[in-house]
């Protein structure tokens, strides 16, 4: 089949919308009709070349949610109509890291930027003029349809709104986790969040949840600072110098 997608032909470059060929899903893969995709700054890094892609063209987008429209052969646990939120980090559930509760370090993450399948960076499901087209993080969520590995697919209940749940695919996990897990914020702590965009605003919420007493959100954009105050910040500053 064909699908519409936004891709980068070269870096630095700009996203271009066009038609790409899409194969059938293979074993342990799902065809997904996209419902929602988030725009993360990492997608812009792919366009500028700050994050190099393994192959060009590369379909952008790694935060996404949609509905199963096709299931590969011998792929139990999924059916047409299932609602799915993607995890941009794959998790196989079997490697040493997955088995010890550290799915963020799953061996499959090694091929994240290859643009190919998580388990085979030389294998692609999209093509244009007979040449392979990559999918960012094996997902390529800037498309009407995409094929993903079940290792990136999290099934959610039917009543979960996908336009909200999509944000857990990158921004919420990264931001919240940076405050709660990486920084290990404790009650009473003072936290500075530099930049309260998609990631930072979730770090603000994570820090508030962890009980920080002072949460200082630094961002040059007034709107971002206003939102930060609504979502848990106690103070804001336009620049780090102003906060001193
Ligand atoms: N897992 C990961 O490692 C991971 C996941 C997602 C995003 N990222 C990275 O995190 C970064 C942020 O991503 P995002 O999607 O939140 O971006 P964003 O563009 O939504 O937010 C960036 C924010 O920084 C602010 N900013 C710019 N200059 C500033 C300055 N000098 N001082 C303070 N604030 C400033 C901007 O106004 C904006 O609000 C990007 O580099 C992205 O690639 C990493
Ligand atoms: Zn991201
Ligand atoms: Zn694993």
Short mmCIF file of C-alpha atoms and ligand atoms in Angstrom, two decimals:
data_model
loop_
_atom_site.label_atom_id
_atom_site.label_comp_id
_atom_site.label_asym_id
_atom_site.label_seq_id
_atom_site.Cartn_x
_atom_site.Cartn_y
_atom_site.Cartn_z
CA UNK A 1 0.00 0.00 0.00
CA UNK A 2 0.94 3.67 -0.18
CA UNK A 3 0.88 6.13 2.69
CA UNK A 4 1.46 9.82 3.13
CA UNK A 5 4.44 10.68 5.30
CA UNK A 6 6.69 13.58 6.32
CA UNK A 7 10.36 12.77 5.71
CA UNK A 8 13.82 14.29 5.52
CA UNK A 9 15.74 13.62 2.30
CA UNK A 10 19.03 14.95 3.64
CA UNK A 11 20.39 16.72 6.69
CA UNK A 12 20.45 19.62 7.16
CA UNK A 13 17.09 19.73 5.40
CA UNK A 14 13.38 20.35 5.81
CA UNK A 15 10.48 17.98 6.27
CA UNK A 16 8.68 17.23 3.03
CA UNK A 17 5.27 15.54 2.72
CA UNK A 18 4.95 12.87 0.06
CA UNK A 19 3.83 9.33 -0.72
CA UNK A 20 5.88 6.31 0.31
CA UNK A 21 5.35 2.59 -0.28
CA UNK A 22 4.50 0.46 2.73
CA UNK A 23 4.96 -3.33 2.87
CA UNK A 24 2.80 -5.81 4.77
CA UNK A 25 3.64 -6.30 8.46
CA UNK A 26 5.88 -9.32 9.10
CA UNK A 27 6.00 -11.57 12.17
CA UNK A 28 5.94 -9.53 15.42
CA UNK A 29 4.93 -6.39 13.53
CA UNK A 30 1.76 -4.31 13.41
CA UNK A 31 0.26 -2.06 10.74
CA UNK A 32 -1.00 1.02 12.59
CA UNK A 33 -3.45 3.68 11.41
CA UNK A 34 -2.05 6.73 13.18
CA UNK A 35 -4.36 8.79 15.42
CA UNK A 36 -1.88 11.25 16.92
CA UNK A 37 1.80 12.16 16.75
CA UNK A 38 3.80 14.53 18.93
CA UNK A 39 6.46 16.90 17.65
CA UNK A 40 9.54 16.57 19.87
CA UNK A 41 12.65 18.71 19.53
CA UNK A 42 14.55 15.52 18.61
CA UNK A 43 12.55 15.48 15.34
CA UNK A 44 14.01 18.90 14.60
CA UNK A 45 17.50 17.60 15.48
CA UNK A 46 17.00 15.00 12.73
CA UNK A 47 16.20 17.80 10.26
CA UNK A 48 19.24 19.87 11.26
CA UNK A 49 21.48 16.80 11.31
CA UNK A 50 22.32 17.19 15.02
CA UNK A 51 20.89 13.67 15.33
CA UNK A 52 22.27 11.81 12.30
CA UNK A 53 20.00 9.25 10.65
CA UNK A 54 21.23 5.83 9.53
CA UNK A 55 19.48 6.22 6.18
CA UNK A 56 17.90 9.01 4.12
CA UNK A 57 15.10 9.61 3.37
CA UNK A 58 13.94 9.15 6.97
CA UNK A 59 10.31 9.48 8.07
CA UNK A 60 10.24 11.66 11.19
CA UNK A 61 8.37 11.25 14.44
CA UNK A 62 8.87 8.95 17.41
CA UNK A 63 5.94 9.96 19.64
CA UNK A 64 2.76 8.39 18.36
CA UNK A 65 -0.46 6.52 19.01
CA UNK A 66 -2.93 4.77 16.75
CA UNK A 67 -5.14 1.79 16.05
CA UNK A 68 -4.08 -1.66 14.80
CA UNK A 69 -5.09 -2.05 11.15
CA UNK A 70 -3.16 -5.26 10.45
CA UNK A 71 -1.27 -7.91 12.42
CA UNK A 72 1.75 -9.82 11.08
CA UNK A 73 1.61 -13.63 10.82
CA UNK A 74 2.16 -15.61 14.05
CA UNK A 75 1.93 -12.47 16.16
CA UNK A 76 -0.21 -13.23 19.21
CA UNK A 77 -1.61 -10.65 21.62
CA UNK A 78 -2.83 -8.05 19.12
CA UNK A 79 -5.97 -7.70 16.99
CA UNK A 80 -7.38 -5.18 14.52
CA UNK A 81 -8.91 -2.24 16.39
CA UNK A 82 -6.57 -2.44 19.42
CA UNK A 83 -5.46 1.00 20.63
CA UNK A 84 -1.68 1.37 20.78
CA UNK A 85 0.71 3.95 22.24
CA UNK A 86 4.31 3.66 21.01
CA UNK A 87 7.36 3.55 23.22
CA UNK A 88 10.23 5.06 21.23
CA UNK A 89 12.58 2.78 23.20
CA UNK A 90 11.85 -0.83 22.26
CA UNK A 91 11.63 -3.42 25.01
CA UNK A 92 12.06 -7.10 24.12
CA UNK A 93 11.18 -8.37 27.60
CA UNK A 94 13.87 -11.06 27.42
CA UNK A 95 17.34 -9.47 27.42
CA UNK A 96 19.39 -9.08 30.61
CA UNK A 97 18.24 -5.47 31.04
CA UNK A 98 14.55 -6.07 30.39
CA UNK A 99 14.68 -9.08 32.71
CA UNK A 100 16.02 -6.92 35.54
CA UNK A 101 13.46 -4.14 35.19
CA UNK A 102 15.69 -1.79 33.18
CA UNK A 103 13.74 -1.81 29.90
CA UNK A 104 15.20 1.62 29.12
CA UNK A 105 18.50 -0.19 28.45
CA UNK A 106 17.02 -2.98 26.27
CA UNK A 107 19.59 -4.36 23.82
CA UNK A 108 17.22 -3.47 20.95
CA UNK A 109 17.79 0.24 21.68
CA UNK A 110 21.24 -0.06 20.06
CA UNK A 111 19.72 0.27 16.57
CA UNK A 112 17.48 3.22 17.49
CA UNK A 113 18.82 5.67 14.92
CA UNK A 114 19.37 3.16 12.11
CA UNK A 115 15.92 3.82 10.67
CA UNK A 116 15.43 0.06 10.19
CA UNK A 117 13.79 -2.58 12.35
CA UNK A 118 14.90 -2.63 16.02
CA UNK A 119 16.12 -6.24 15.62
CA UNK A 120 17.61 -5.76 12.13
CA UNK A 121 18.91 -2.29 11.16
CA UNK A 122 19.28 -3.42 7.53
CA UNK A 123 15.59 -4.29 7.12
CA UNK A 124 13.06 -1.61 6.10
CA UNK A 125 9.27 -1.59 5.58
CA UNK A 126 9.02 1.69 3.66
CA UNK A 127 10.44 2.54 0.27
CA UNK A 128 10.40 5.23 -2.41
CA UNK A 129 11.42 4.64 -6.04
CA UNK A 130 12.62 1.18 -4.99
CA UNK A 131 15.00 2.55 -2.35
CA UNK A 132 14.58 2.03 1.41
CA UNK A 133 13.07 4.81 3.52
CA UNK A 134 13.89 4.85 7.23
CA UNK A 135 11.53 5.31 10.16
CA UNK A 136 12.78 7.40 13.07
CA UNK A 137 13.25 5.06 16.05
CA UNK A 138 11.68 2.33 13.91
CA UNK A 139 8.37 4.22 14.20
CA UNK A 140 8.14 7.17 11.78
CA UNK A 141 4.99 8.54 13.37
CA UNK A 142 4.63 11.43 10.87
CA UNK A 143 2.57 9.22 8.55
CA UNK A 144 -1.03 8.14 8.00
CA UNK A 145 0.02 4.48 8.36
CA UNK A 146 3.16 2.90 9.78
CA UNK A 147 4.53 -0.54 10.59
CA UNK A 148 6.07 -1.02 14.02
CA UNK A 149 7.57 -3.85 16.02
CA UNK A 150 5.43 -5.22 18.86
CA UNK A 151 8.45 -4.38 21.06
CA UNK A 152 7.56 -0.67 20.59
CA UNK A 153 3.79 -1.17 21.01
CA UNK A 154 1.92 -0.71 24.29
CA UNK A 155 -1.74 -1.76 24.18
CA UNK A 156 -4.05 0.61 26.08
CA UNK A 157 -7.70 0.35 27.14
CA UNK A 158 -10.42 1.37 24.69
CA UNK A 159 -11.46 4.38 26.78
CA UNK A 160 -7.96 5.93 26.75
CA UNK A 161 -7.95 9.10 24.56
CA UNK A 162 -5.04 8.66 22.15
CA UNK A 163 -4.52 12.39 21.57
CA UNK A 164 -3.56 12.65 25.28
CA UNK A 165 -1.88 9.27 25.83
CA UNK A 166 0.42 9.92 22.85
CA UNK A 167 2.43 12.28 25.08
CA UNK A 168 3.60 9.37 27.23
CA UNK A 169 5.49 8.06 24.20
CA UNK A 170 8.44 10.44 24.71
CA UNK A 171 7.81 13.78 26.47
CA UNK A 172 6.17 12.59 29.69
CA UNK A 173 8.48 9.64 30.29
CA UNK A 174 11.63 11.63 29.51
CA UNK A 175 10.73 14.74 31.52
CA UNK A 176 9.01 13.09 34.47
CA UNK A 177 11.71 10.41 34.60
CA UNK A 178 14.52 12.97 34.54
CA UNK A 179 13.17 14.54 37.74
CA UNK A 180 11.84 11.48 39.58
CA UNK A 181 14.34 8.79 38.51
CA UNK A 182 17.54 10.39 37.17
CA UNK A 183 17.72 13.41 39.50
CA UNK A 184 15.98 11.52 42.34
CA UNK A 185 14.17 14.58 43.63
CA UNK A 186 13.17 14.24 47.30
CA UNK A 187 10.57 16.14 49.33
CA UNK A 188 11.92 19.55 50.29
CA UNK A 189 14.40 19.77 47.41
CA UNK A 190 14.98 22.87 45.29
CA UNK A 191 14.90 22.06 41.57
CA UNK A 192 15.84 24.17 38.55
CA UNK A 193 14.37 23.09 35.21
CA UNK A 194 16.18 24.71 32.29
CA UNK A 195 13.77 25.09 29.38
CA UNK A 196 10.14 24.19 29.95
CA UNK A 197 9.13 22.86 26.55
CA UNK A 198 7.76 19.37 25.97
CA UNK A 199 10.34 17.70 28.19
CA UNK A 200 10.91 20.42 30.78
CA UNK A 201 7.22 20.90 31.59
CA UNK A 202 7.02 17.21 32.46
CA UNK A 203 10.16 17.54 34.62
CA UNK A 204 8.34 20.34 36.47
CA UNK A 205 5.38 18.01 37.07
CA UNK A 206 7.68 15.15 38.14
CA UNK A 207 9.51 17.40 40.59
CA UNK A 208 6.18 18.61 42.04
CA UNK A 209 4.98 15.01 42.37
CA UNK A 210 8.22 14.07 44.16
CA UNK A 211 7.56 16.80 46.71
CA UNK A 212 10.14 19.47 45.81
CA UNK A 213 9.57 22.66 47.82
CA UNK A 214 10.99 25.07 45.24
CA UNK A 215 10.71 24.46 41.51
CA UNK A 216 12.30 27.18 39.39
CA UNK A 217 11.34 27.02 35.72
CA UNK A 218 13.74 28.89 33.41
CA UNK A 219 12.56 29.74 29.89
CA UNK A 220 12.78 32.88 27.71
CA UNK A 221 9.19 32.38 26.46
CA UNK A 222 6.54 34.02 28.70
CA UNK A 223 3.82 31.53 27.76
CA UNK A 224 6.02 28.62 28.84
CA UNK A 225 6.68 30.30 32.19
CA UNK A 226 2.93 30.91 32.72
CA UNK A 227 2.12 27.25 31.99
CA UNK A 228 4.94 26.11 34.28
CA UNK A 229 3.33 28.00 37.19
CA UNK A 230 0.00 26.27 36.43
CA UNK A 231 1.68 22.85 36.41
CA UNK A 232 3.74 22.95 39.61
CA UNK A 233 6.55 25.52 39.35
CA UNK A 234 6.88 27.83 42.36
CA UNK A 235 9.13 30.41 40.67
CA UNK A 236 10.12 31.29 37.10
CA UNK A 237 13.01 33.16 35.51
CA UNK A 238 13.62 34.34 31.96
CA UNK A 239 17.32 33.44 32.07
CA UNK A 240 19.58 31.55 34.45
CA UNK A 241 21.38 34.85 35.20
CA UNK A 242 18.07 36.40 36.32
CA UNK A 243 17.60 33.52 38.74
CA UNK A 244 20.89 34.20 40.50
N1 LIG B 1 15.24 10.56 25.80
C1 LIG B 1 15.92 11.62 25.43
O1 LIG B 1 17.12 11.65 25.56
C2 LIG B 1 15.18 12.80 24.89
C3 LIG B 1 13.82 12.71 24.66
C4 LIG B 1 13.16 13.83 24.19
C5 LIG B 1 13.83 15.01 23.95
N2 LIG B 1 15.17 15.05 24.16
C6 LIG B 1 15.90 16.32 23.94
O2 LIG B 1 15.53 17.25 24.96
C7 LIG B 1 15.61 18.58 24.43
C8 LIG B 1 14.31 19.32 24.67
O3 LIG B 1 13.28 18.76 23.88
P1 LIG B 1 11.81 19.39 23.86
O4 LIG B 1 10.99 18.57 22.92
O5 LIG B 1 11.34 19.59 25.25
O6 LIG B 1 12.12 20.81 23.18
P2 LIG B 1 11.21 22.13 23.16
O7 LIG B 1 11.64 22.88 21.96
O8 LIG B 1 9.77 21.77 23.33
O9 LIG B 1 11.64 22.89 24.50
C9 LIG B 1 12.85 23.58 24.63
C10 LIG B 1 12.56 24.79 25.55
O10 LIG B 1 13.81 25.43 25.86
C11 LIG B 1 13.59 26.81 25.90
N3 LIG B 1 14.89 27.48 25.75
C12 LIG B 1 15.57 27.80 24.64
N4 LIG B 1 16.73 28.45 24.96
C13 LIG B 1 16.77 28.51 26.31
C14 LIG B 1 17.70 29.06 27.24
N5 LIG B 1 18.83 29.66 26.83
N6 LIG B 1 17.43 28.98 28.58
C15 LIG B 1 16.29 28.37 28.99
N7 LIG B 1 15.37 27.83 28.14
C16 LIG B 1 15.62 27.90 26.83
C17 LIG B 1 12.63 27.05 24.74
O11 LIG B 1 11.94 28.28 24.86
C18 LIG B 1 11.68 25.84 24.89
O12 LIG B 1 10.55 26.12 25.71
C19 LIG B 1 15.96 18.45 22.95
O13 LIG B 1 17.35 18.59 22.79
C20 LIG B 1 15.55 17.02 22.64
O14 LIG B 1 16.25 16.47 21.55
C21 LIG B 1 15.86 13.98 24.63
ZN1 LIG B 2 11.41 12.78 21.76
ZN1 LIG B 3 15.28 -6.15 26.10
#
